[in-house]
Short mmCIF file of C-alpha atoms in Angstrom, two decimals:
data_model
loop_
_atom_site.label_atom_id
_atom_site.label_comp_id
_atom_site.label_asym_id
_atom_site.label_seq_id
_atom_site.Cartn_x
_atom_site.Cartn_y
_atom_site.Cartn_z
CA MET A 182 151.08 100.03 110.01
CA ASP A 183 154.59 99.26 111.32
CA ASN A 184 156.14 100.09 107.94
CA MET A 185 154.15 103.27 107.75
CA THR A 186 155.07 104.58 111.19
CA SER A 187 158.73 103.76 110.76
CA GLU A 188 158.97 106.36 107.99
CA PHE A 189 158.22 109.19 110.41
CA PRO A 190 160.54 110.38 113.18
CA SER A 191 159.23 109.91 116.67
CA GLY A 192 156.56 112.46 117.63
CA THR A 193 155.84 113.77 114.11
CA ILE A 194 152.53 111.94 113.61
CA PRO A 195 149.77 114.16 115.04
CA GLU A 196 147.61 112.68 117.74
CA LEU A 197 143.82 112.83 117.62
CA ASP A 198 142.37 116.10 118.86
CA TYR A 199 139.54 115.45 121.29
CA SER A 200 139.00 119.10 122.23
CA GLU A 201 135.71 120.86 121.61
CA PRO A 202 135.47 123.19 118.58
CA PRO A 203 135.71 126.94 119.24
CA ALA A 204 132.52 128.68 120.36
CA GLY A 205 130.38 129.81 117.44
CA SER A 206 131.83 127.34 114.97
CA ASP A 207 130.08 124.68 112.97
CA ARG A 208 131.11 121.39 114.58
CA ARG A 209 131.14 119.29 111.42
CA THR A 210 133.12 121.84 109.42
CA PHE A 211 135.58 122.25 112.29
CA MET A 212 136.16 118.49 112.49
CA VAL A 213 136.60 118.18 108.73
CA ARG A 214 139.16 121.00 108.73
CA SER A 215 140.99 119.43 111.68
CA ALA A 216 141.14 116.07 109.92
CA MET A 217 142.42 117.67 106.71
CA ALA A 218 145.12 119.59 108.57
CA SER A 219 146.28 116.38 110.30
CA ALA A 220 146.30 114.46 107.01
CA ILE A 221 148.47 117.09 105.31
CA VAL A 222 151.02 116.95 108.13
CA ALA A 223 151.06 113.14 108.01
CA LEU A 224 151.73 113.20 104.29
CA GLY A 225 154.72 115.45 104.71
CA GLY A 226 153.19 118.83 104.08
CA THR A 227 152.67 121.85 106.30
CA ALA A 228 149.20 122.60 107.53
CA ASN A 229 147.91 126.09 108.18
CA PRO A 230 147.15 126.05 111.92
CA LEU A 231 144.33 128.54 111.39
CA TRP A 232 142.38 125.96 109.41
CA ALA A 233 141.49 123.97 112.47
CA GLN A 234 140.87 127.01 114.65
CA ALA A 235 138.83 129.48 112.61
CA PRO A 236 135.11 129.22 113.34
CA ALA A 237 133.05 128.43 110.25
CA GLU A 238 130.71 131.17 109.18
CA GLY A 239 127.04 130.47 109.85
CA GLN A 240 123.87 132.26 108.87
CA LEU A 241 121.50 132.10 111.81
CA VAL A 242 117.78 132.65 111.46
CA LYS A 243 116.68 135.67 113.47
CA LEU A 244 112.99 135.69 114.27
CA ASP A 245 111.34 138.81 115.61
CA PRO A 246 110.62 138.15 119.32
CA ASN A 247 107.28 139.89 118.86
CA LEU A 248 106.02 137.16 116.54
CA GLN A 249 103.31 135.13 118.24
CA VAL A 250 104.90 131.92 117.01
CA VAL A 251 107.92 132.85 119.14
CA LYS A 252 105.87 133.93 122.15
CA ASP A 253 103.94 130.65 122.04
CA GLU A 254 107.08 128.77 123.05
CA LYS A 255 106.68 130.14 126.56
CA GLY A 256 103.16 128.84 127.28
CA PRO A 257 101.09 125.67 126.98
CA VAL A 258 100.07 124.35 123.56
CA MET A 259 96.81 126.01 122.44
CA THR A 260 96.66 125.01 118.77
CA LEU A 261 93.49 123.29 117.54
CA VAL A 262 92.94 120.71 114.79
CA ASP A 263 90.89 123.08 112.63
CA GLU A 264 93.81 125.52 112.71
CA PHE A 265 96.38 122.84 112.03
CA TYR A 266 94.87 120.63 109.33
CA LYS A 267 93.98 122.97 106.47
CA VAL A 268 92.67 122.25 103.00
CA GLY A 269 94.07 124.44 100.24
CA PRO A 270 95.88 124.52 96.90
CA GLY A 271 99.44 123.28 96.55
CA PRO A 272 102.31 123.36 96.19
CA SER A 273 103.21 125.02 99.51
CA SER A 274 101.35 125.90 102.67
CA SER A 275 103.73 128.78 103.43
CA HIS A 276 104.11 129.98 99.82
CA THR A 277 100.60 129.35 98.49
CA ILE A 278 98.00 128.84 101.22
CA GLY A 279 99.57 131.42 103.58
CA PRO A 280 99.84 134.21 100.97
CA MET A 281 96.27 133.57 99.79
CA ARG A 282 95.00 133.76 103.37
CA ILE A 283 97.02 136.95 103.83
CA THR A 284 95.70 138.80 100.79
CA TYR A 285 92.14 137.62 101.50
CA ASP A 286 92.52 138.96 105.05
CA PHE A 287 93.76 142.28 103.68
CA TYR A 288 90.84 142.49 101.24
CA GLN A 289 88.40 141.98 104.12
CA ARG A 290 90.09 144.83 106.00
CA ALA A 291 90.11 147.09 102.96
CA ILE A 292 86.39 146.84 102.24
CA LYS A 293 85.68 148.02 105.80
CA LEU A 294 87.23 151.43 105.11
CA PRO A 295 84.81 154.36 104.67
CA GLN A 296 83.44 154.50 101.12
CA ALA A 297 84.83 158.01 100.77
CA GLU A 298 88.32 156.56 101.24
CA LEU A 299 87.65 153.61 98.96
CA ASP A 300 86.50 155.95 96.20
CA LYS A 301 90.06 157.33 96.07
CA ALA A 302 91.64 153.89 95.55
CA THR A 303 93.56 153.27 92.34
CA ALA A 304 95.58 150.10 92.95
CA LEU A 305 96.40 147.14 95.15
CA LYS A 306 100.06 146.11 95.55
CA VAL A 307 101.70 143.08 97.12
CA ASN A 308 105.44 143.01 97.88
CA LEU A 309 107.04 139.61 98.52
CA TYR A 310 110.24 139.37 100.58
CA GLY A 311 112.75 136.73 101.65
CA SER A 312 111.93 133.16 100.69
CA LEU A 313 108.59 134.20 99.22
CA SER A 314 110.50 136.32 96.73
CA ALA A 315 113.34 133.84 96.16
CA THR A 316 111.20 130.83 95.24
CA GLY A 317 107.73 132.29 94.83
CA LYS A 318 107.71 131.82 91.05
CA GLY A 319 108.08 128.07 91.38
CA HIS A 320 105.43 127.95 94.09
CA GLY A 321 102.84 130.05 92.24
CA THR A 322 102.91 132.60 95.04
CA GLU A 323 101.91 135.49 92.77
CA ARG A 324 98.79 133.64 91.60
CA ALA A 325 97.83 132.69 95.16
CA ALA A 326 98.28 136.29 96.32
CA LEU A 327 96.19 137.65 93.46
CA ALA A 328 93.48 135.05 94.09
CA GLY A 329 93.13 136.24 97.69
CA LEU A 330 92.85 139.86 96.57
CA ILE A 331 89.94 139.03 94.27
CA GLY A 332 88.06 137.19 97.03
CA HIS A 333 89.14 133.53 97.00
CA GLU A 334 89.93 131.47 100.11
CA PRO A 335 92.24 128.40 100.12
CA ALA A 336 89.66 125.88 101.35
CA THR A 337 87.00 126.76 98.76
CA ILE A 338 88.99 127.81 95.68
CA ASP A 339 88.89 125.75 92.49
CA PRO A 340 92.60 125.61 91.62
CA VAL A 341 91.99 124.54 88.02
CA ALA A 342 89.37 127.21 87.29
CA VAL A 343 91.24 130.03 89.04
CA LEU A 344 94.97 129.40 89.54
CA ASP A 345 95.60 127.36 86.39
CA LYS A 346 93.67 129.93 84.36
CA MET A 347 95.84 132.70 85.79
CA ALA A 348 98.93 130.80 84.66
CA ALA A 349 97.46 130.40 81.17
CA GLU A 350 96.41 134.07 80.96
CA PRO A 351 99.17 136.03 82.77
CA GLU A 352 98.11 139.39 81.29
CA LYS A 353 94.48 139.16 82.36
CA ILE A 354 93.01 142.03 84.41
CA TYR A 355 90.69 141.20 87.32
CA PRO A 356 88.09 143.62 88.74
CA VAL A 357 88.17 144.11 92.51
CA LYS A 358 85.04 145.56 94.10
CA LEU A 359 85.59 147.97 96.98
CA GLY A 360 82.03 148.78 97.93
CA THR A 361 80.69 150.85 95.05
CA LYS A 362 84.20 151.44 93.65
CA THR A 363 85.90 148.95 91.31
CA ILE A 364 89.64 148.88 90.65
CA ASN A 365 91.73 146.53 88.56
CA ALA A 366 94.33 144.02 89.72
CA SER A 367 96.66 141.69 87.84
CA LEU A 368 99.74 139.54 88.33
CA LYS A 369 101.83 142.66 87.65
CA ASP A 370 100.65 144.01 91.01
CA ILE A 371 102.47 141.17 92.81
CA ILE A 372 106.10 142.30 93.15
CA TYR A 373 109.01 139.95 93.81
CA ASP A 374 111.01 142.24 96.08
CA ALA A 375 114.19 141.81 98.15
CA THR A 376 115.28 138.22 98.80
CA LYS A 377 117.80 139.25 101.47
CA GLY A 378 117.23 141.53 104.43
CA ASP A 379 116.52 141.79 108.13
CA PHE A 380 112.94 140.55 107.94
CA PRO A 381 110.89 139.54 111.00
CA HIS A 382 110.33 136.15 109.31
CA ALA A 383 111.78 134.45 106.23
CA ASN A 384 108.31 134.60 104.64
CA THR A 385 107.42 138.29 104.87
CA MET A 386 105.05 140.21 102.62
CA LYS A 387 103.45 143.65 102.50
CA VAL A 388 100.00 144.43 101.07
CA SER A 389 98.94 147.99 100.22
CA LEU A 390 95.84 149.81 99.00
CA LEU A 391 96.93 152.93 97.15
CA ALA A 392 95.43 156.19 95.90
CA GLY A 393 98.10 157.14 93.39
CA ASP A 394 101.25 157.44 95.52
CA LYS A 395 99.26 157.81 98.75
CA VAL A 396 98.81 154.78 101.00
CA LEU A 397 95.21 154.29 102.12
CA LEU A 398 95.86 151.01 103.97
CA GLU A 399 99.00 148.92 104.42
CA GLN A 400 99.84 145.84 106.45
CA GLU A 401 102.96 143.72 106.92
CA TYR A 402 102.28 139.98 107.14
CA TYR A 403 104.23 136.79 107.87
CA SER A 404 103.50 133.31 106.54
CA VAL A 405 104.98 131.38 109.44
CA GLY A 406 104.54 127.81 108.16
CA GLY A 407 101.79 125.25 107.77
CA GLY A 408 99.44 127.90 106.39
CA PHE A 409 99.55 129.84 109.67
CA ILE A 410 99.74 133.60 109.24
CA GLU A 411 100.50 136.58 111.43
CA TRP A 412 100.84 140.30 110.90
CA LYS A 413 102.61 143.22 112.52
CA GLY A 414 100.82 143.83 115.81
CA TYR A 415 99.08 140.45 115.71
CA THR A 416 97.14 139.46 118.82
CA PRO A 417 95.92 135.86 118.97
CA PRO A 418 92.22 135.21 119.58
CA LYS A 419 91.19 134.46 123.12
CA LYS A 420 90.79 130.79 123.95
CA ASN A 421 89.60 128.80 126.93
CA PRO A 422 92.24 127.04 129.06
CA PRO A 423 93.05 123.44 128.11
CA LYS A 424 92.01 120.59 130.37
CA TYR A 425 95.53 119.19 130.10
CA PRO A 426 97.99 122.07 129.76
CA TYR A 427 101.27 120.77 128.32
CA LYS A 428 104.46 122.09 126.75
CA THR A 429 106.31 118.79 126.35
CA ILE A 430 105.56 115.19 125.42
CA ALA A 431 106.81 114.28 128.91
CA GLU A 432 103.90 116.21 130.41
CA VAL A 433 101.52 114.54 127.96
CA LEU A 434 102.76 111.10 128.99
CA ASN A 435 102.42 111.96 132.69
CA TYR A 436 98.76 112.90 132.15
CA THR A 437 98.07 109.68 130.26
CA LYS A 438 99.54 107.62 133.09
CA ARG A 439 97.75 109.57 135.81
CA ASP A 440 94.31 109.41 134.20
CA ASN A 441 94.78 106.13 132.29
CA ILE A 442 93.95 107.74 128.94
CA SER A 443 95.44 107.67 125.47
CA ILE A 444 97.16 110.59 123.76
CA ALA A 445 94.13 110.82 121.45
CA GLN A 446 91.78 111.10 124.43
CA LEU A 447 93.97 113.83 125.92
CA ALA A 448 93.94 115.69 122.60
CA MET A 449 90.16 115.46 122.31
CA ALA A 450 89.70 116.74 125.86
CA ASN A 451 91.84 119.76 125.05
CA GLU A 452 90.05 120.36 121.72
CA THR A 453 86.68 120.57 123.44
CA SER A 454 87.86 122.59 126.46
CA ILE A 455 89.83 125.16 124.43
CA SER A 456 87.30 125.61 121.61
CA GLY A 457 84.05 124.99 123.46
CA LYS A 458 82.99 122.56 120.71
CA SER A 459 81.49 119.14 121.32
CA GLU A 460 83.29 115.89 120.51
CA GLN A 461 80.80 115.38 117.67
CA GLU A 462 81.80 118.73 116.16
CA VAL A 463 85.51 117.94 116.43
CA ASN A 464 84.93 114.51 114.89
CA ALA A 465 82.92 116.06 112.06
CA PHE A 466 85.93 118.21 111.19
CA LEU A 467 88.28 115.23 111.41
CA ASP A 468 85.98 113.33 109.05
CA LYS A 469 86.34 116.16 106.52
CA ILE A 470 90.12 115.86 106.74
CA ILE A 471 89.92 112.07 106.40
CA GLY A 472 87.72 112.50 103.33
CA ALA A 473 90.09 115.07 101.83
CA MET A 474 93.12 112.81 102.41
CA ARG A 475 91.35 109.87 100.79
CA ALA A 476 90.40 112.06 97.85
CA THR A 477 93.89 113.43 97.22
CA VAL A 478 95.39 109.91 97.13
CA LYS A 479 92.57 108.52 94.98
CA THR A 480 92.81 111.40 92.51
CA GLY A 481 96.60 111.21 92.34
CA LEU A 482 96.62 107.44 91.77
CA ALA A 483 93.97 107.70 89.05
CA ALA A 484 95.67 110.53 87.19
CA PRO A 485 97.27 109.48 83.89
CA THR A 486 101.04 109.83 83.58
CA SER A 487 101.79 113.42 82.61
CA THR A 488 104.43 116.12 82.78
CA LEU A 489 104.22 118.48 85.74
CA PRO A 490 104.24 122.23 85.07
CA GLY A 491 107.55 124.08 85.12
CA PRO A 492 111.04 123.83 83.62
CA ILE A 493 111.98 120.46 85.17
CA LYS A 494 109.63 118.53 82.85
CA LEU A 495 109.16 115.92 85.55
CA LYS A 496 106.97 112.93 84.69
CA THR A 497 104.44 111.73 87.25
CA LYS A 498 104.65 108.10 88.36
CA ALA A 499 102.24 107.47 91.24
CA GLY A 500 99.89 105.36 89.12
CA ASP A 501 102.72 103.30 87.63
CA VAL A 502 104.31 102.64 91.02
CA TYR A 503 100.91 101.61 92.42
CA LYS A 504 100.17 99.17 89.57
CA SER A 505 103.60 97.61 89.95
CA ALA A 506 103.16 97.31 93.73
CA MET A 507 99.79 95.61 93.37
CA ASN A 508 101.38 92.97 91.16
CA GLU A 509 104.16 92.29 93.69
CA ALA A 510 103.95 88.80 95.20
CA ILE A 511 106.09 89.46 98.28
CA PRO A 512 103.87 91.11 100.97
CA ALA A 513 106.56 93.41 102.41
CA ARG A 514 107.50 94.75 98.99
CA LYS A 515 103.85 95.20 98.10
CA ALA A 516 103.21 97.15 101.31
CA ILE A 517 106.17 99.48 100.84
CA GLY A 518 105.22 100.02 97.21
CA MET A 519 101.62 100.83 98.13
CA VAL A 520 102.62 103.36 100.80
CA SER A 521 105.14 104.95 98.43
CA ALA A 522 102.62 105.18 95.59
CA ALA A 523 100.02 106.80 97.84
CA ALA A 524 102.57 109.38 99.02
CA LEU A 525 103.64 110.11 95.44
CA ALA A 526 99.96 110.53 94.52
CA GLY A 527 99.34 113.12 97.22
CA SER A 528 102.58 114.93 96.51
CA GLU A 529 102.00 115.00 92.75
CA GLU A 530 98.57 116.50 93.38
CA ASN A 531 100.35 119.14 95.44
CA ALA A 532 102.82 119.79 92.60
CA ARG A 533 99.89 120.23 90.20
CA GLY A 534 98.56 122.97 92.49
CA HIS A 535 95.44 120.98 93.34
CA LEU A 536 93.77 120.88 96.75
CA VAL A 537 95.81 119.17 99.46
CA ILE A 538 95.88 119.02 103.25
CA THR A 539 98.54 120.69 105.38
CA ALA A 540 99.78 117.95 107.68
CA PRO A 541 101.71 119.90 108.64
CA THR A 542 102.54 121.62 105.31
CA GLY A 543 101.86 121.58 101.58
CA GLY A 544 105.40 120.43 100.78
CA SER A 545 104.82 117.36 102.95
CA ALA A 546 101.25 116.85 101.70
CA GLY A 547 101.90 113.29 100.54
CA VAL A 548 103.04 111.81 103.85
CA MET A 549 99.99 111.76 106.12
CA PRO A 550 97.47 110.89 103.37
CA ALA A 551 99.69 107.91 102.47
CA VAL A 552 99.82 106.81 106.11
CA LEU A 553 96.04 107.14 106.35
CA TYR A 554 95.66 105.20 103.10
CA SER A 555 97.82 102.38 104.48
CA LEU A 556 95.71 102.22 107.63
CA ASP A 557 92.41 102.49 105.72
CA ALA A 558 90.55 99.90 103.64
CA ALA A 559 93.54 99.41 101.30
CA GLY A 560 95.83 98.40 104.16
CA ALA A 561 95.34 97.69 107.85
CA LYS A 562 91.56 98.22 107.61
CA VAL A 563 91.18 100.16 110.87
CA SER A 564 87.87 101.88 111.62
CA ASP A 565 87.09 105.54 110.97
CA GLN A 566 87.15 106.11 114.71
CA LYS A 567 90.72 104.78 114.87
CA LEU A 568 91.64 107.11 112.00
CA ARG A 569 90.21 110.04 113.97
CA GLU A 570 92.22 109.01 117.03
CA GLY A 571 95.31 108.71 114.86
CA LEU A 572 94.86 112.25 113.52
CA LEU A 573 94.44 113.55 117.07
CA ALA A 574 97.64 111.90 118.30
CA ALA A 575 99.47 113.12 115.21
CA SER A 576 98.28 116.66 115.89
CA VAL A 577 99.91 116.61 119.35
CA ILE A 578 103.24 115.75 117.70
CA GLY A 579 102.78 118.49 115.12
CA TYR A 580 101.74 121.04 117.74
CA LEU A 581 104.91 120.42 119.78
CA CYS A 582 107.13 120.82 116.72
CA LYS A 583 105.36 124.06 115.80
CA HIS A 584 105.51 125.21 119.41
CA HIS A 585 109.23 124.65 120.03
CA ALA A 586 110.79 124.55 116.56
CA THR A 587 109.22 125.32 113.18
CA LEU A 588 107.06 123.90 110.40
CA ALA A 589 108.47 126.23 107.73
CA ALA A 590 111.18 125.02 105.35
CA ALA A 591 112.12 128.67 104.83
CA GLU A 592 113.06 128.72 108.50
CA GLY A 593 114.29 125.19 109.15
CA GLY A 594 114.80 123.26 105.93
CA CYS A 595 112.93 120.13 104.86
CA GLN A 596 113.37 118.53 108.30
CA ALA A 597 110.65 120.95 109.42
CA GLU A 598 108.23 119.67 106.78
CA ILE A 599 108.93 116.05 105.83
CA GLY A 600 110.52 115.31 109.21
CA VAL A 601 107.56 116.57 111.21
CA ALA A 602 105.09 114.93 108.81
CA SER A 603 106.87 111.60 109.18
CA ALA A 604 106.82 111.92 112.96
CA MET A 605 103.12 112.72 112.85
CA GLY A 606 102.55 109.70 110.60
CA ALA A 607 104.39 107.39 113.00
CA ALA A 608 102.27 108.66 115.89
CA MET A 609 99.11 108.18 113.84
CA ILE A 610 99.99 104.57 113.05
CA ALA A 611 100.83 103.77 116.65
CA GLN A 612 97.67 105.40 118.00
CA ALA A 613 95.38 103.86 115.36
CA LEU A 614 96.78 100.43 116.19
CA ASP A 615 96.19 101.02 119.94
CA ALA A 616 99.84 101.21 120.96
CA PRO A 617 100.54 102.61 124.46
CA PRO A 618 101.29 106.35 124.75
CA GLN A 619 105.02 105.79 125.27
CA VAL A 620 105.20 103.81 122.02
CA VAL A 621 103.33 106.61 120.21
CA ALA A 622 105.92 109.09 121.47
CA ASN A 623 108.86 106.79 120.66
CA ALA A 624 107.56 106.15 117.15
CA ALA A 625 107.33 109.88 116.49
CA GLU A 626 110.79 110.44 117.94
CA GLY A 627 112.39 107.83 115.72
CA ALA A 628 110.82 109.20 112.55
CA LEU A 629 111.77 112.79 113.37
CA GLU A 630 115.29 111.91 114.52
CA HIS A 631 116.16 110.40 111.16
CA HIS A 632 115.16 113.50 109.24
CA LEU A 633 117.29 115.92 111.30
CA GLY A 634 119.46 118.11 109.10
CA MET A 635 117.42 117.55 105.94
CA THR A 636 117.76 120.60 103.71
CA CYS A 637 115.14 122.26 101.52
CA ASP A 638 116.66 122.58 98.05
CA PRO A 639 113.84 122.60 95.48
CA VAL A 640 115.22 122.49 91.96
CA ALA A 641 114.23 125.65 90.04
CA GLY A 642 112.10 126.64 93.05
CA PHE A 643 109.39 124.09 92.16
CA VAL A 644 108.03 121.66 94.76
CA GLN A 645 108.93 118.64 92.64
CA VAL A 646 112.58 117.54 92.94
CA PRO A 647 113.37 116.28 95.53
CA CYS A 648 110.10 117.10 97.28
CA ILE A 649 107.75 114.54 95.70
CA GLU A 650 109.89 111.48 96.41
CA ARG A 651 110.74 112.80 99.88
CA CYS A 652 107.08 112.39 100.79
CA ALA A 653 107.31 108.71 99.84
CA PHE A 654 110.43 108.19 101.94
CA GLY A 655 108.82 110.12 104.82
CA ALA A 656 105.72 107.91 104.76
CA VAL A 657 107.82 104.73 104.76
CA LYS A 658 109.86 106.11 107.66
CA SER A 659 106.59 106.65 109.56
CA TRP A 660 106.05 102.90 109.44
CA THR A 661 109.70 102.24 110.26
CA GLY A 662 109.45 104.51 113.29
CA TYR A 663 106.35 102.69 114.50
CA LEU A 664 107.70 99.19 113.89
CA ILE A 665 110.94 99.85 115.76
CA ALA A 666 109.13 101.53 118.65
CA ASN A 667 106.56 98.74 118.88
CA ASN A 668 109.18 95.99 118.88
CA GLU A 669 111.63 97.46 121.37
CA ILE A 670 111.35 97.80 125.13
CA PRO A 671 109.92 101.35 125.32
CA ALA A 672 111.74 102.27 128.53
CA ASN A 673 115.10 101.44 126.93
CA ARG A 674 114.94 104.20 124.33
CA ARG A 675 117.78 106.63 125.02
CA VAL A 676 116.51 109.56 122.95
CA ASP A 677 113.20 111.13 123.90
CA PHE A 678 110.88 113.13 121.64
CA ASP A 679 111.36 116.42 123.51
CA SER A 680 115.14 116.26 123.03
CA THR A 681 114.69 115.55 119.33
CA VAL A 682 112.37 118.54 118.90
CA GLN A 683 115.01 120.65 120.62
CA ALA A 684 117.57 119.28 118.17
CA LEU A 685 115.23 120.20 115.32
CA ALA A 686 115.03 123.77 116.60
CA ILE A 687 118.81 124.08 117.07
CA THR A 688 119.54 122.60 113.65
CA ALA A 689 117.01 124.95 112.06
CA LYS A 690 118.64 127.99 113.64
CA GLU A 691 122.16 126.98 112.64
CA MET A 692 121.41 125.77 109.11
CA ASN A 693 122.85 127.93 106.35
CA SER A 694 120.18 129.98 104.58
CA LYS A 695 121.16 128.39 101.25
CA TYR A 696 119.40 125.24 102.37
CA LYS A 697 116.16 126.90 103.50
CA GLU A 698 113.86 126.99 100.48
CA THR A 699 115.94 129.61 98.66
CA SER A 700 117.06 127.21 95.89
CA GLU A 701 120.65 128.37 96.45
CA GLY A 702 122.20 125.08 97.52
CA GLY A 703 122.10 121.29 97.33
CA LEU A 704 120.20 119.71 94.45
CA ALA A 705 118.93 123.13 93.41
CA VAL A 706 122.42 124.01 92.15
CA SER A 707 123.79 120.50 91.53
CA LEU A 708 121.15 119.44 89.02
CA THR A 709 121.51 120.99 85.58
CA LEU A 710 118.28 121.40 83.63
CA CYS A 711 118.50 120.95 79.87
#
């Protein structure tokens, strides 16, 4: 260092700049530019002073304040498990399940029109905007939208018989009954419209019933993430007040201390008070979700190695990874391999377009089933009741992320899908293993924190690369989050879950749109397909 400094006259080496970046700038880009400018000066060049001062351009997500998902941030959490955990076809809750729910909803509205109006109908049209238009081809959005128009719902559809057949017969015409009138619909009626624009949500679509050029019925919809949908003028259904009204995990933890209850018990109390259902009815639904998660892992592990649909030509590997893991002699390696294989199995089922469970989304559909699998008979061997409690605790984590941030990759990148799923998985593990509420919260925080900033960059718009392996890493991080939280002194944790959710929301808003499920950045442009 002495030889180096002696080459420069006194005062010519720039000192470190500890000042804050200009308002409106991207902090990382500002710091990188500052460092580069300093390096050029140190090497004898002349730096442009504007480099370190000009704010970096950002593309902020602007959500319509009238969206219910935005309004919900101001009140207590009112989401229920049967709204949150949904069964439907992959590969995306926002691009497949949401659009199918939307067009099915529109069909139900259309058939309620007077028959005299329906007799004039000549066509049904669906216009896809924003992210739905940008990556809808790779997600099978047009097939999902058409399936809803002809009367199919996500939870009951046979993806192989309906969606796969549509892919194999793209020119096929489908009859749509409107009372006594029948009109035809096909994939040509699903229009990939503008990818850029001032839309109320990144996943916007419009559905129309037409009589020639005349509009008989039209509705604008939004697929807001996790299979949740809204529409222009949406009013949420009335619900009963929760027993434990909360907006933060801090409030949840205060209730658990006051009443000496677990997070799962708090969640169950709210489920019954808000919905009016009995605990037996809530548990019956949770058992359906447990069964569906078991089935998606079992099916994915049993599937022979094959090539997934689409231009990537990606080979499946869940079964191979599982067989290798089962032959591993070292317990830790075997456990990690088993969790990874189960996550790959669920995620490959999603990529095939088969039925999966939103927990919280289709893109993250491998994480929670893998966590459940590792807690179930193949792993920790906890009881079904403990699995139910784990799903309830996980739902609280998911609700808070939905409430204050987002579950949609089109709005917040992959941190909103894999990150939230991993946090939910960590909470499920902690709750199922009877950890105290603070450990449940800390486990979720750790898993979410270490997904912050993760982009959504699906290659060719297909939920395959990097999405499938991300589910495996997310499931492993669920266990990492739990193990760290369970082995530390809980009160010593410096970062709380509420702060991390706030960071998720801020990062989502400031993330460039290229990294939000548009396939315009990251691996989507770095990987060349041959």
